[in-house]
Coordinates of N, CA, C and O in Angstrom, one line a residue:
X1 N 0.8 -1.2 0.0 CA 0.0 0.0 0.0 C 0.9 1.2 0.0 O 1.7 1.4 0.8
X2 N 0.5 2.4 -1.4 CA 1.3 3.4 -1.2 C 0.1 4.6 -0.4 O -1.1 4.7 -0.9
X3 N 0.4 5.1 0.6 CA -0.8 5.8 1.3 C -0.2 7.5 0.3 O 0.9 7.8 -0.2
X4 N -1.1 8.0 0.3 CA -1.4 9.3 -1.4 C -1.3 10.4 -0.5 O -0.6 11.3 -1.0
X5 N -2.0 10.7 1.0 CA -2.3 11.6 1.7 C -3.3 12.8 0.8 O -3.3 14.0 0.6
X6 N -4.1 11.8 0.5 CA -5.3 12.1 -0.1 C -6.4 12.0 0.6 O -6.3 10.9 1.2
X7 N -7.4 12.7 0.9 CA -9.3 11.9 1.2 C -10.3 12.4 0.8 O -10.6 13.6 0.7
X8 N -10.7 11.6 0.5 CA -12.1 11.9 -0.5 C -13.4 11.8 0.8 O -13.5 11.1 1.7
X9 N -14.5 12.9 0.3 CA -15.4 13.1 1.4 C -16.5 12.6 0.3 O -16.6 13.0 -0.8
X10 N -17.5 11.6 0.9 CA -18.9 11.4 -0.1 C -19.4 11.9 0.7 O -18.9 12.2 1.8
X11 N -20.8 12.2 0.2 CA -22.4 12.6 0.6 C -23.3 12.1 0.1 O -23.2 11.4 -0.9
X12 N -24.4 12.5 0.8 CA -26.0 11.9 0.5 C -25.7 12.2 -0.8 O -25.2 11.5 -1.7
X13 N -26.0 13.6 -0.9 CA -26.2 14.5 -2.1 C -25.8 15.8 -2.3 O -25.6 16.8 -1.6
X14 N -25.7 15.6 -4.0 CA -24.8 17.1 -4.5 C -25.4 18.2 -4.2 O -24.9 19.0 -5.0
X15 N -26.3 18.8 -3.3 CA -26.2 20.0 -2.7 C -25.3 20.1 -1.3 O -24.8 21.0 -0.8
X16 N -25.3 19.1 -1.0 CA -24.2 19.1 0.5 C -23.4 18.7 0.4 O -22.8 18.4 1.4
X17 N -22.7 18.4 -1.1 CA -21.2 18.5 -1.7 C -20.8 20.2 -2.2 O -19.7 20.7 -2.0
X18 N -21.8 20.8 -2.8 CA -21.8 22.2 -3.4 C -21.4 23.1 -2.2 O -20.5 23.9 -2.2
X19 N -22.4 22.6 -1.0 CA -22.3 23.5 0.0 C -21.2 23.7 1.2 O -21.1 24.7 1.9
X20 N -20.3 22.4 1.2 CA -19.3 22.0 1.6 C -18.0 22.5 0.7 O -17.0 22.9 1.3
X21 N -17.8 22.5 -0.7 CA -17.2 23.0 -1.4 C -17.3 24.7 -1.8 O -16.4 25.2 -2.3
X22 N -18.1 25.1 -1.5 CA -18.2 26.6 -1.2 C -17.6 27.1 0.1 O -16.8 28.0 0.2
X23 N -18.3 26.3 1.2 CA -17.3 27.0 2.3 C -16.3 26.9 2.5 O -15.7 27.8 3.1
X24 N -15.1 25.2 2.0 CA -13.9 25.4 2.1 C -12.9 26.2 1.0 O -11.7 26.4 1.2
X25 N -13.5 26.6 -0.2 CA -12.9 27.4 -1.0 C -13.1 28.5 -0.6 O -12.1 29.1 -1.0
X26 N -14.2 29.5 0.2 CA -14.4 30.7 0.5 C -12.7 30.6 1.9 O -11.7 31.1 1.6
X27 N -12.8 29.9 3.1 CA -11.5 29.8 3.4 C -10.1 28.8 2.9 O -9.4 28.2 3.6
X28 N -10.1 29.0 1.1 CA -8.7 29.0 1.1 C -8.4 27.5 0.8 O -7.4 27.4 0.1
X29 N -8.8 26.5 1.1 CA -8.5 25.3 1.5 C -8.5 24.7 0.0 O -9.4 24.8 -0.9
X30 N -7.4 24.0 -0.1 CA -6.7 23.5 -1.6 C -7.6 21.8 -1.7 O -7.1 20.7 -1.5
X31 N -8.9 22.1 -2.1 CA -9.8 21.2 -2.7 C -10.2 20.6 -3.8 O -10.1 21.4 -4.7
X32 N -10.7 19.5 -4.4 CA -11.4 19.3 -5.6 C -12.6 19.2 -5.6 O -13.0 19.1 -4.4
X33 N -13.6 19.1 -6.6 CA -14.8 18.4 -6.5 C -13.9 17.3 -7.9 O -13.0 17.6 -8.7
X34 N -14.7 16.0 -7.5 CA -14.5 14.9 -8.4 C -15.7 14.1 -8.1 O -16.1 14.1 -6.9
X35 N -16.2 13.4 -8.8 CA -17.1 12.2 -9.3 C -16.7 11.2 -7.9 O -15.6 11.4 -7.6
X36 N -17.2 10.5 -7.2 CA -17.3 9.5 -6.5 C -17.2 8.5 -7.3 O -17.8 8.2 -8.3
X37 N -16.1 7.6 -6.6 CA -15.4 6.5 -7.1 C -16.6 5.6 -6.7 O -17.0 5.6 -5.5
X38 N -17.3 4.8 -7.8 CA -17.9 4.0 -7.8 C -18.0 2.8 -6.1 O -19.0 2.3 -5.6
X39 N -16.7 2.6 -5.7 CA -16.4 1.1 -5.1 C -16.7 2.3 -3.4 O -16.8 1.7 -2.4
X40 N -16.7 3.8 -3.4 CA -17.3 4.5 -2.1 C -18.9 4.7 -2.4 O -19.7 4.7 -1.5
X41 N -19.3 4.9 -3.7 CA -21.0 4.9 -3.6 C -21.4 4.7 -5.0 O -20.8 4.8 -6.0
X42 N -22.6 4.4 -4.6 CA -23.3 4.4 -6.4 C -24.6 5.6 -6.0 O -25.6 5.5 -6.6
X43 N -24.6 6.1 -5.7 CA -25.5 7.6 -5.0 C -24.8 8.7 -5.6 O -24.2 8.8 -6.6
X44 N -24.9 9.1 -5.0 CA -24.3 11.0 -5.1 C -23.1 10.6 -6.0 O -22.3 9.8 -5.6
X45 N -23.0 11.3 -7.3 CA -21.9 11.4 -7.8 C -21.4 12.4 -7.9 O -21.1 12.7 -9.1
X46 N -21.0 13.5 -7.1 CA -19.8 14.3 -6.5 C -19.6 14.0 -5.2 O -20.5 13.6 -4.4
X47 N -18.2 14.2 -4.9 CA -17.5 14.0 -3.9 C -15.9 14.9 -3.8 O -15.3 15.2 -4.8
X48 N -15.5 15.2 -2.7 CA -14.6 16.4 -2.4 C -13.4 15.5 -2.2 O -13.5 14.5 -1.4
X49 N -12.3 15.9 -3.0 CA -10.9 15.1 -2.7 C -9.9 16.5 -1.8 O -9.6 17.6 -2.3
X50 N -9.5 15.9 -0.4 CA -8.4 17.5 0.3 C -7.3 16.6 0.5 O -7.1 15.4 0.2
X51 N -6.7 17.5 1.0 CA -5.2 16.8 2.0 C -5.3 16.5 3.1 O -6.0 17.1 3.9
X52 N -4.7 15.3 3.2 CA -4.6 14.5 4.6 C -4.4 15.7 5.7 O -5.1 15.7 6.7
X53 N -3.8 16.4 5.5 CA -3.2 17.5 6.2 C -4.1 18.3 6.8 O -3.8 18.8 7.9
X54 N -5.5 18.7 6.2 CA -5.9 19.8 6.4 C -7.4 18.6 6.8 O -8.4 18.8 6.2
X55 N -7.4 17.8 7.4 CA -8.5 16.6 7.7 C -9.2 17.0 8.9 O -10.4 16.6 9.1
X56 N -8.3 17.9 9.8 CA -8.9 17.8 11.2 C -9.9 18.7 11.1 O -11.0 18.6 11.6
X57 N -9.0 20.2 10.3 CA -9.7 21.6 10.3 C -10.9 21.2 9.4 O -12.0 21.6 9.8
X58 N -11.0 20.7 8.5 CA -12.1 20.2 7.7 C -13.5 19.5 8.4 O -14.6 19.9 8.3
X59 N -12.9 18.3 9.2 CA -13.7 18.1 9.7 C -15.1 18.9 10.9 O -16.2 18.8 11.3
X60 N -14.0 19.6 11.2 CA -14.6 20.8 12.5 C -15.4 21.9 11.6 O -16.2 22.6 12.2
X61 N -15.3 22.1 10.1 CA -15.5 22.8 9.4 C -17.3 22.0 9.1 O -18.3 22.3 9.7
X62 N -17.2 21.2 8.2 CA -18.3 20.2 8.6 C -19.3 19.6 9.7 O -20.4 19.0 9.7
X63 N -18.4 20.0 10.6 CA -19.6 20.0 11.7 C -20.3 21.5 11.9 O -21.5 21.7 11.7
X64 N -19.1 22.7 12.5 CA -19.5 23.8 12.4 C -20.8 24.4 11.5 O -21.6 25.2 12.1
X65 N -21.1 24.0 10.3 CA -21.5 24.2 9.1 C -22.9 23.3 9.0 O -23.9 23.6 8.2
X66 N -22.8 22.3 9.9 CA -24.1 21.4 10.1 C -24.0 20.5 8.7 O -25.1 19.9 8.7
X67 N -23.4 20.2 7.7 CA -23.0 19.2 6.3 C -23.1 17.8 6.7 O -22.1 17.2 7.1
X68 N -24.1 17.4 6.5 CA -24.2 15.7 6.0 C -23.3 15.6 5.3 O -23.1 16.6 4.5
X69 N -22.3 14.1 5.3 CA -22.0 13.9 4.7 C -21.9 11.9 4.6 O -22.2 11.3 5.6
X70 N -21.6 11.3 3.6 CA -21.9 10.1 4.0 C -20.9 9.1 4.4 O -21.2 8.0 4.9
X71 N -19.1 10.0 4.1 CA -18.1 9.3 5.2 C -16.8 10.0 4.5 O -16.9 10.6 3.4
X72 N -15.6 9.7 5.3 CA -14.4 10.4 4.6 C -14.0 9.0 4.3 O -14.3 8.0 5.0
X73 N -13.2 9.1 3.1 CA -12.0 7.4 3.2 C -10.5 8.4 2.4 O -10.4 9.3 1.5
X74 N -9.5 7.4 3.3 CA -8.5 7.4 2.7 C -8.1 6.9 1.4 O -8.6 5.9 1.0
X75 N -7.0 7.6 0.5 CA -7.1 6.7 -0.7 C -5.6 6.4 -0.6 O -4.7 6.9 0.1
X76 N -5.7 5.3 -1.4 CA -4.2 4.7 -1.2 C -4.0 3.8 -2.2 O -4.9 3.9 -3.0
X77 N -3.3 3.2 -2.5 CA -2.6 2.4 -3.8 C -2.1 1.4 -3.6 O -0.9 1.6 -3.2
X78 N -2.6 0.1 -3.9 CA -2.2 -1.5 -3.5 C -0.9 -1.3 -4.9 O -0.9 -1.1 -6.1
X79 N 0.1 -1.5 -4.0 CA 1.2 -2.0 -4.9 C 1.3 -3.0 -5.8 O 1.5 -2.8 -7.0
X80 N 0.9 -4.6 -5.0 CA 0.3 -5.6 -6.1 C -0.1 -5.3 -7.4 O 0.2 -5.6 -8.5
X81 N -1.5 -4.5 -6.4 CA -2.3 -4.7 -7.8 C -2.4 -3.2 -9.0 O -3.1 -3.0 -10.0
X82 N -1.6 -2.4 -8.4 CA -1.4 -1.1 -8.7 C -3.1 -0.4 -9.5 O -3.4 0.2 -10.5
X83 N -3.8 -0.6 -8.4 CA -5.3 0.3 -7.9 C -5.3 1.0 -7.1 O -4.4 1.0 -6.3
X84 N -6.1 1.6 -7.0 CA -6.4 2.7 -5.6 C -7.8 1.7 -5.2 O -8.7 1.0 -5.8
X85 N -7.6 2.1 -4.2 CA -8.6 1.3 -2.9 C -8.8 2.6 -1.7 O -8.0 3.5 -1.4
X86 N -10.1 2.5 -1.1 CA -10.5 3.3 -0.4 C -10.9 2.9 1.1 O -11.8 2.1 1.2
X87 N -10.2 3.7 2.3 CA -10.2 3.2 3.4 C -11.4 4.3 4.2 O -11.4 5.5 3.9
X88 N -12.4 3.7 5.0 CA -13.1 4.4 5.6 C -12.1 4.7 6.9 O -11.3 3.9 7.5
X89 N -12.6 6.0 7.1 CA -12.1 7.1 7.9 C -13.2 7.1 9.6 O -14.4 7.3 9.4
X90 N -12.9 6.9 10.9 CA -13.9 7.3 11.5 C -13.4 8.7 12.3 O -12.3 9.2 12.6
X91 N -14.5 9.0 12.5 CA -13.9 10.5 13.3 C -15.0 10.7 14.1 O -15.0 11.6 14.9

């Protein structure tokens, strides 16, 4: 496993991906919106990829903010099989 210091955030739904991605860009925070990897949901297809780094303040940011969301996972990369695989996150 190569760990990416990546995590990707799903949700119910793409308004509480929009809404979450508006307030961490209004402070600054080096985000994406990307498509939800199939093998984390077949629902909501947006989801927010941040830095490992900035996980904690994010999370506090998400609660602060009142944001459902439907879980964070780590992403990482099986050497074997050179895929990415997705670790649920608890917090």
């Amino acid at each position: 496993m190569k760990d990416l210091n990546v995590c990707i955030i799903a949700f119910p739904s793409t308004s509480e991906s929009v809404n979450l991605y508006k307030v961490l860009k209004n402070k600054r925070y080096n985000v994406v919106m990307i498509q939800t990897p199939c093998t984390i949901s077949a629902g909501c297809a947006r989801s927010i990829e941040i830095k490992e780094n900035d996980l904690e303040n994010i999370i506090n940011e998400i609660k602060t903010n009142n944001i459902e969301i439907r879980g964070i996972f780590r992403k990482a990369l099986s050497e074997s099989t050179r895929r990415y695989y997705y670790e649920e996150l608890s917090f």
